[in-house]
PDB file of C-alpha atoms in Angstrom:
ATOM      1  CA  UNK Y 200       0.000   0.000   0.000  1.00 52.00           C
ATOM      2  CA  UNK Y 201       0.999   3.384  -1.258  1.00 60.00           C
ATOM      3  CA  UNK Y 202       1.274   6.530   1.424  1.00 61.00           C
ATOM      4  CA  UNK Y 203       0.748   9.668   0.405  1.00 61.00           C
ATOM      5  CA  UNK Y 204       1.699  12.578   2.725  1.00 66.00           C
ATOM      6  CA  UNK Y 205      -0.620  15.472   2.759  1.00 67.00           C
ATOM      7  CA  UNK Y 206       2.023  17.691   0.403  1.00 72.00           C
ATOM      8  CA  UNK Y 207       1.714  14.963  -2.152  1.00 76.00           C
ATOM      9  CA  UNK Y 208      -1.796  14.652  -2.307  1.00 78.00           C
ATOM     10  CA  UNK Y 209      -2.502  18.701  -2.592  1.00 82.00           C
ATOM     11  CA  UNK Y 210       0.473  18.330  -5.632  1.00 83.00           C
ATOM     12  CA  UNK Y 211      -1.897  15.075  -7.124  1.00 83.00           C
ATOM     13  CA  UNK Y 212      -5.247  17.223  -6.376  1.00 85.00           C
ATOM     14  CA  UNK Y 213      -3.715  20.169  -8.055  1.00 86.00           C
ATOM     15  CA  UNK Y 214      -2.413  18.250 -11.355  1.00 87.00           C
ATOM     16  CA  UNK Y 215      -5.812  16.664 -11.923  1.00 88.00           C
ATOM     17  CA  UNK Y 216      -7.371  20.076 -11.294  1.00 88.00           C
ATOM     18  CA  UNK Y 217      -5.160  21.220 -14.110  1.00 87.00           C
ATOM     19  CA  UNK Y 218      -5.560  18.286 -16.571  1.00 84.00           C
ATOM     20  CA  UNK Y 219      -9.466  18.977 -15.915  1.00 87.00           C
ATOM     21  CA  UNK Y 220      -9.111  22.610 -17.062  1.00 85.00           C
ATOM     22  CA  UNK Y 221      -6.808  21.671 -20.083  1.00 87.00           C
ATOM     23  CA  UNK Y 222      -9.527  18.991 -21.174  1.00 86.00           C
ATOM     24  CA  UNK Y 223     -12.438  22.215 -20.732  1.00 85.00           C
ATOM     25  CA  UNK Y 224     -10.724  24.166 -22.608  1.00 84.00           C
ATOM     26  CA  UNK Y 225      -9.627  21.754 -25.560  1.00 85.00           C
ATOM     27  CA  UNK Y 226     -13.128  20.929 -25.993  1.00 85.00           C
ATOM     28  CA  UNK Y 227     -14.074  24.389 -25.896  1.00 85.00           C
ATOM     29  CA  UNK Y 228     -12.169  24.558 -28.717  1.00 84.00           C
ATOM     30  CA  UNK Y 229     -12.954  21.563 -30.328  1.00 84.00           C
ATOM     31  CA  UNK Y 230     -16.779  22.663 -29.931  1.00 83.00           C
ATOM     32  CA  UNK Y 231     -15.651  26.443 -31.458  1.00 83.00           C
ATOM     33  CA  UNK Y 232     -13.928  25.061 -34.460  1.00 80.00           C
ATOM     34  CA  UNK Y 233     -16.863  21.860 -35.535  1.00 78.00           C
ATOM     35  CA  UNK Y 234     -19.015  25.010 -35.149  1.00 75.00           C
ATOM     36  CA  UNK Y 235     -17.115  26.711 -37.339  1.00 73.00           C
ATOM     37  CA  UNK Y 236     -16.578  23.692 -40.054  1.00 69.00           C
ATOM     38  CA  UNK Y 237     -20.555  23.146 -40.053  1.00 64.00           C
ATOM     39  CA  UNK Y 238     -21.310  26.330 -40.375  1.00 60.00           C
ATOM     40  CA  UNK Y 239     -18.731  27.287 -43.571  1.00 55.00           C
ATOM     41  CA  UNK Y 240     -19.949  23.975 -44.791  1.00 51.00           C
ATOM     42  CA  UNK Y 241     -23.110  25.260 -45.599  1.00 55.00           C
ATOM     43  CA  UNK Y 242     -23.769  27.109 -48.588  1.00 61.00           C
ATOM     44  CA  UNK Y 243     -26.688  28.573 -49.849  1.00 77.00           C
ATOM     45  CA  UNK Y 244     -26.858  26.744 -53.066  1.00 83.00           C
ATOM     46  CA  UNK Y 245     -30.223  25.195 -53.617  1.00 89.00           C
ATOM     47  CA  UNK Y 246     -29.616  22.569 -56.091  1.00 92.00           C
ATOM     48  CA  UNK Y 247     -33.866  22.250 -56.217  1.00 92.00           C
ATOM     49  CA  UNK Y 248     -34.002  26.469 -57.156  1.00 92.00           C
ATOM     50  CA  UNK Y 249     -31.076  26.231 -59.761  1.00 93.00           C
ATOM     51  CA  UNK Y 250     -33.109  22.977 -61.467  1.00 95.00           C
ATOM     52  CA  UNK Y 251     -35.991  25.169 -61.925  1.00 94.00           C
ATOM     53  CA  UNK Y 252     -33.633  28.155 -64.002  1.00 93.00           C
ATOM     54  CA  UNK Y 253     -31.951  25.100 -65.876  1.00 95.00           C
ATOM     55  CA  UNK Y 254     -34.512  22.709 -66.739  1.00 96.00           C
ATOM     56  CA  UNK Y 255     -37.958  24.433 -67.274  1.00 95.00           C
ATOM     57  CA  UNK Y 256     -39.735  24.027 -70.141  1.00 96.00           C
ATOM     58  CA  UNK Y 257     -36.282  22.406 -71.206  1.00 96.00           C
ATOM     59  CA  UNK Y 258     -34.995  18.806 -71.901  1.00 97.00           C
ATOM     60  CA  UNK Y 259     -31.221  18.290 -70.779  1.00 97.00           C
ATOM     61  CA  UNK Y 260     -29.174  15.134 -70.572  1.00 96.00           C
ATOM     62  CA  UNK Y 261     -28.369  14.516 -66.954  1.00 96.00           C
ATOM     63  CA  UNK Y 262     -24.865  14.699 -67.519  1.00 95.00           C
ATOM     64  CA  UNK Y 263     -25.040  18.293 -69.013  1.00 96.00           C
ATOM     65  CA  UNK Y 264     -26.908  19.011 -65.992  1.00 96.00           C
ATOM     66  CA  UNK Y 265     -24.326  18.307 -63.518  1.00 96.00           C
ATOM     67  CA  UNK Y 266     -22.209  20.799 -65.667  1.00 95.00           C
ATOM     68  CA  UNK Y 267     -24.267  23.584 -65.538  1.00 95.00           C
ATOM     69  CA  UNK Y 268     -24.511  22.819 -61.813  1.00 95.00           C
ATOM     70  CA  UNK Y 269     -20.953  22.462 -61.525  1.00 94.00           C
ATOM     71  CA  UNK Y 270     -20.739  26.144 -63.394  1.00 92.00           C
ATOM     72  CA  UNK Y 271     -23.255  27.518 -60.998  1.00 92.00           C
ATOM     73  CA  UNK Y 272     -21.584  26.236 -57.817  1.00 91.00           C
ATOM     74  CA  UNK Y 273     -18.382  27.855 -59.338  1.00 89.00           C
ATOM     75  CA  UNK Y 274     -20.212  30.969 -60.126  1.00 88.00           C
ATOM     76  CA  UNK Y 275     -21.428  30.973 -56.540  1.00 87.00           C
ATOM     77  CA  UNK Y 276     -18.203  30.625 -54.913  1.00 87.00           C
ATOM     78  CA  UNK Y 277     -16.812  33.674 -56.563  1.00 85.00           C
ATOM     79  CA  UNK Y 278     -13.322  32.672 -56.806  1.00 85.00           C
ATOM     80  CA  UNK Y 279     -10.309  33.683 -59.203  1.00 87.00           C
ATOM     81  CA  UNK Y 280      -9.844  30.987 -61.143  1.00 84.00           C
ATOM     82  CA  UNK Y 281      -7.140  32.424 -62.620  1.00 87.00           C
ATOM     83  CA  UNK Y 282      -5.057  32.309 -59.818  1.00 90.00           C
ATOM     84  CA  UNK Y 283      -5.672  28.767 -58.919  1.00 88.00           C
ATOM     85  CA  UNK Y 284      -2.742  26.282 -60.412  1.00 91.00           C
ATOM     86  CA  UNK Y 285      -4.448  23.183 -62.423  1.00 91.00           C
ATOM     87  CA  UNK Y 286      -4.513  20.960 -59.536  1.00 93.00           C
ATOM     88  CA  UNK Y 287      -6.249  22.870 -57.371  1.00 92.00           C
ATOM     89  CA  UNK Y 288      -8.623  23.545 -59.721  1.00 91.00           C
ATOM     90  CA  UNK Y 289      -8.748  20.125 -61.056  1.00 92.00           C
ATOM     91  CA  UNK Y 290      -9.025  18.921 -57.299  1.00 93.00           C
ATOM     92  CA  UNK Y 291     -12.385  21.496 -56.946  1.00 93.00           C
ATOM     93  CA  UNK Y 292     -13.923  20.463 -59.693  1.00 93.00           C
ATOM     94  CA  UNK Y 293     -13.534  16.682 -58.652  1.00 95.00           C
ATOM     95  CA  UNK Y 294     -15.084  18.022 -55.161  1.00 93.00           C
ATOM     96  CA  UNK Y 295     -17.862  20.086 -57.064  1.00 94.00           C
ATOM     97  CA  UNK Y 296     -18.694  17.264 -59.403  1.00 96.00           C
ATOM     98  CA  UNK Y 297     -18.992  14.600 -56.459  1.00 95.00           C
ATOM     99  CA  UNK Y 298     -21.351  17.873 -54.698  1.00 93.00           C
ATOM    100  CA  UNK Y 299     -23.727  18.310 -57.724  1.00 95.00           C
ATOM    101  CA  UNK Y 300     -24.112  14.661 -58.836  1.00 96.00           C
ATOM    102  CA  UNK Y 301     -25.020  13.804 -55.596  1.00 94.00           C
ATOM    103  CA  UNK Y 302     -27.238  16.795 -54.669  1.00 93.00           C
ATOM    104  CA  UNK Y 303     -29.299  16.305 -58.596  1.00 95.00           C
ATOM    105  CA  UNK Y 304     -29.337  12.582 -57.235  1.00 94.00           C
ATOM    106  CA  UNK Y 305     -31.210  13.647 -54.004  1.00 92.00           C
ATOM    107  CA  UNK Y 306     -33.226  16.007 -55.760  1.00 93.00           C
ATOM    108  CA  UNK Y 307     -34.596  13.766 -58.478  1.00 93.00           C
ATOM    109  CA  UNK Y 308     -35.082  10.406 -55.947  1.00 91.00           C
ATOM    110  CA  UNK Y 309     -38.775  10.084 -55.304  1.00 82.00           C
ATOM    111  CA  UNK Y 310     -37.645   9.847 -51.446  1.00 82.00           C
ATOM    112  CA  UNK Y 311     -39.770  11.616 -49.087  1.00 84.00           C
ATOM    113  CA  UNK Y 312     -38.040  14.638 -47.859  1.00 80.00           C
ATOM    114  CA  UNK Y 313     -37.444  18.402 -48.730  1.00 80.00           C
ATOM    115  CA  UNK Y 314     -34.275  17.666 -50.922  1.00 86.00           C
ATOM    116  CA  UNK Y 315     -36.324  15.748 -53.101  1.00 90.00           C
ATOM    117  CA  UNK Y 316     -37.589  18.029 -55.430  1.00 91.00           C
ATOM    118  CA  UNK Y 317     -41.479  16.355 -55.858  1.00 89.00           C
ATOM    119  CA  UNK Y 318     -41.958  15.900 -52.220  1.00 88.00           C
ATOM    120  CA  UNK Y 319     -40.825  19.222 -51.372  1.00 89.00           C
ATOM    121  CA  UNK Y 320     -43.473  22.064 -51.096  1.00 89.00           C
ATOM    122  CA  UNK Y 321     -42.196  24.885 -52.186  1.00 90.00           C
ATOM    123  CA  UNK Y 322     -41.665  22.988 -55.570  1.00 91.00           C
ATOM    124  CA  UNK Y 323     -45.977  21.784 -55.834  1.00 91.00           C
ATOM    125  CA  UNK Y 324     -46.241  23.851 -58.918  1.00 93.00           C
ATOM    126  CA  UNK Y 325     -43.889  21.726 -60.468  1.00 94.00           C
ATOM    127  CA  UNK Y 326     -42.969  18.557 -62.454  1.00 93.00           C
ATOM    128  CA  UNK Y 327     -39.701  16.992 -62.490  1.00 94.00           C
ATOM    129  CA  UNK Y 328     -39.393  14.339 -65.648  1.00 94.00           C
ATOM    130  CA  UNK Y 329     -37.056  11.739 -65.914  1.00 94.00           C
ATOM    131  CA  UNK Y 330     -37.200   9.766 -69.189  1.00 94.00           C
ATOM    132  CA  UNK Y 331     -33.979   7.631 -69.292  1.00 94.00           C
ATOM    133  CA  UNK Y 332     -30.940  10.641 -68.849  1.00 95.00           C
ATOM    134  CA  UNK Y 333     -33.396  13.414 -70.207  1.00 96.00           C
ATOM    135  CA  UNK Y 334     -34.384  15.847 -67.643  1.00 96.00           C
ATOM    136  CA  UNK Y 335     -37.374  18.383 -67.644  1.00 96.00           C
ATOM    137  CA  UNK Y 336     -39.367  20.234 -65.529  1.00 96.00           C
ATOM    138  CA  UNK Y 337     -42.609  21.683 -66.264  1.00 96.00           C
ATOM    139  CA  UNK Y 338     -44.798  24.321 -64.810  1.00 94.00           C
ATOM    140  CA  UNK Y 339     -48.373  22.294 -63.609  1.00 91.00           C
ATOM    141  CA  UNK Y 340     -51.347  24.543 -64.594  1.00 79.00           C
ATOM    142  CA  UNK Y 341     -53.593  25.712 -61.829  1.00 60.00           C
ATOM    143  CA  UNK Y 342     -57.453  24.876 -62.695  1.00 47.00           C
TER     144      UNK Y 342
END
């Protein structure tokens, strides 16, 4: 059995006191900087609003479509691409490919939440039509 003498134990107290505050205020940080990820994460980019301006009234191979939403993402990000070497810019357009091919994926599924564009409210005055790769959306006539 291990004695401690009253000088040791205010020395053991006082290092676990300070490892507590060390692990506070590393996940104070932690918390700060996920906070901080999510929120420049999040754009603004509706991939559902920038169908509409593509695809109404319009019939465009899928694959064209993830272009123009590739080009619209860029567009949005308001960067100079001229200053950007090839790979970077090859290495965002990989990133913004994977991005729009999987948000035109969400929004044309039939699954039954807001991304997908015909369960979504805001988008009841439209039709999204998928015929093979050919995309369209039409405007649904009120009666």
């Amino acid at each position: 059995m291990i004695l401690y003498g009253l000088k040791d134990l205010k020395e053991i107290r006082s290092k676990i006191i300070l490892n507590i505050k060390i692990m506070k205020n590393l996940l104070e940080l932690i918390k700060t900087r996920t906070n901080e990820l999510s929120n420049d994460s999040k754009s603004k980019f509706n991939t559902n609003d920038h169908l509409i301006d593509i695809l109404l009234n319009k019939k465009i191979e899928r694959s064209d479509v993830i272009d123009i939403l590739i080009s619209k993402r860029l567009e949005f990000m308001n960067l100079d691409l001229d200053k950007m070497d090839k790979d970077e810019l090859n290495n965002l357009i990989d990133k913004l490919y994977k991005t729009s091919k999987n948000g035109l994926d969400t929004s044309v599924s039939d699954s039954n939440n807001n991304s997908s564009f015909s369960y979504n409210d805001r988008y009841n005055d439209y039709k999204l039509i998928k015929s093979g790769s050919i995309l369209s959306i039409v405007k649904i006539d009120e009666k």
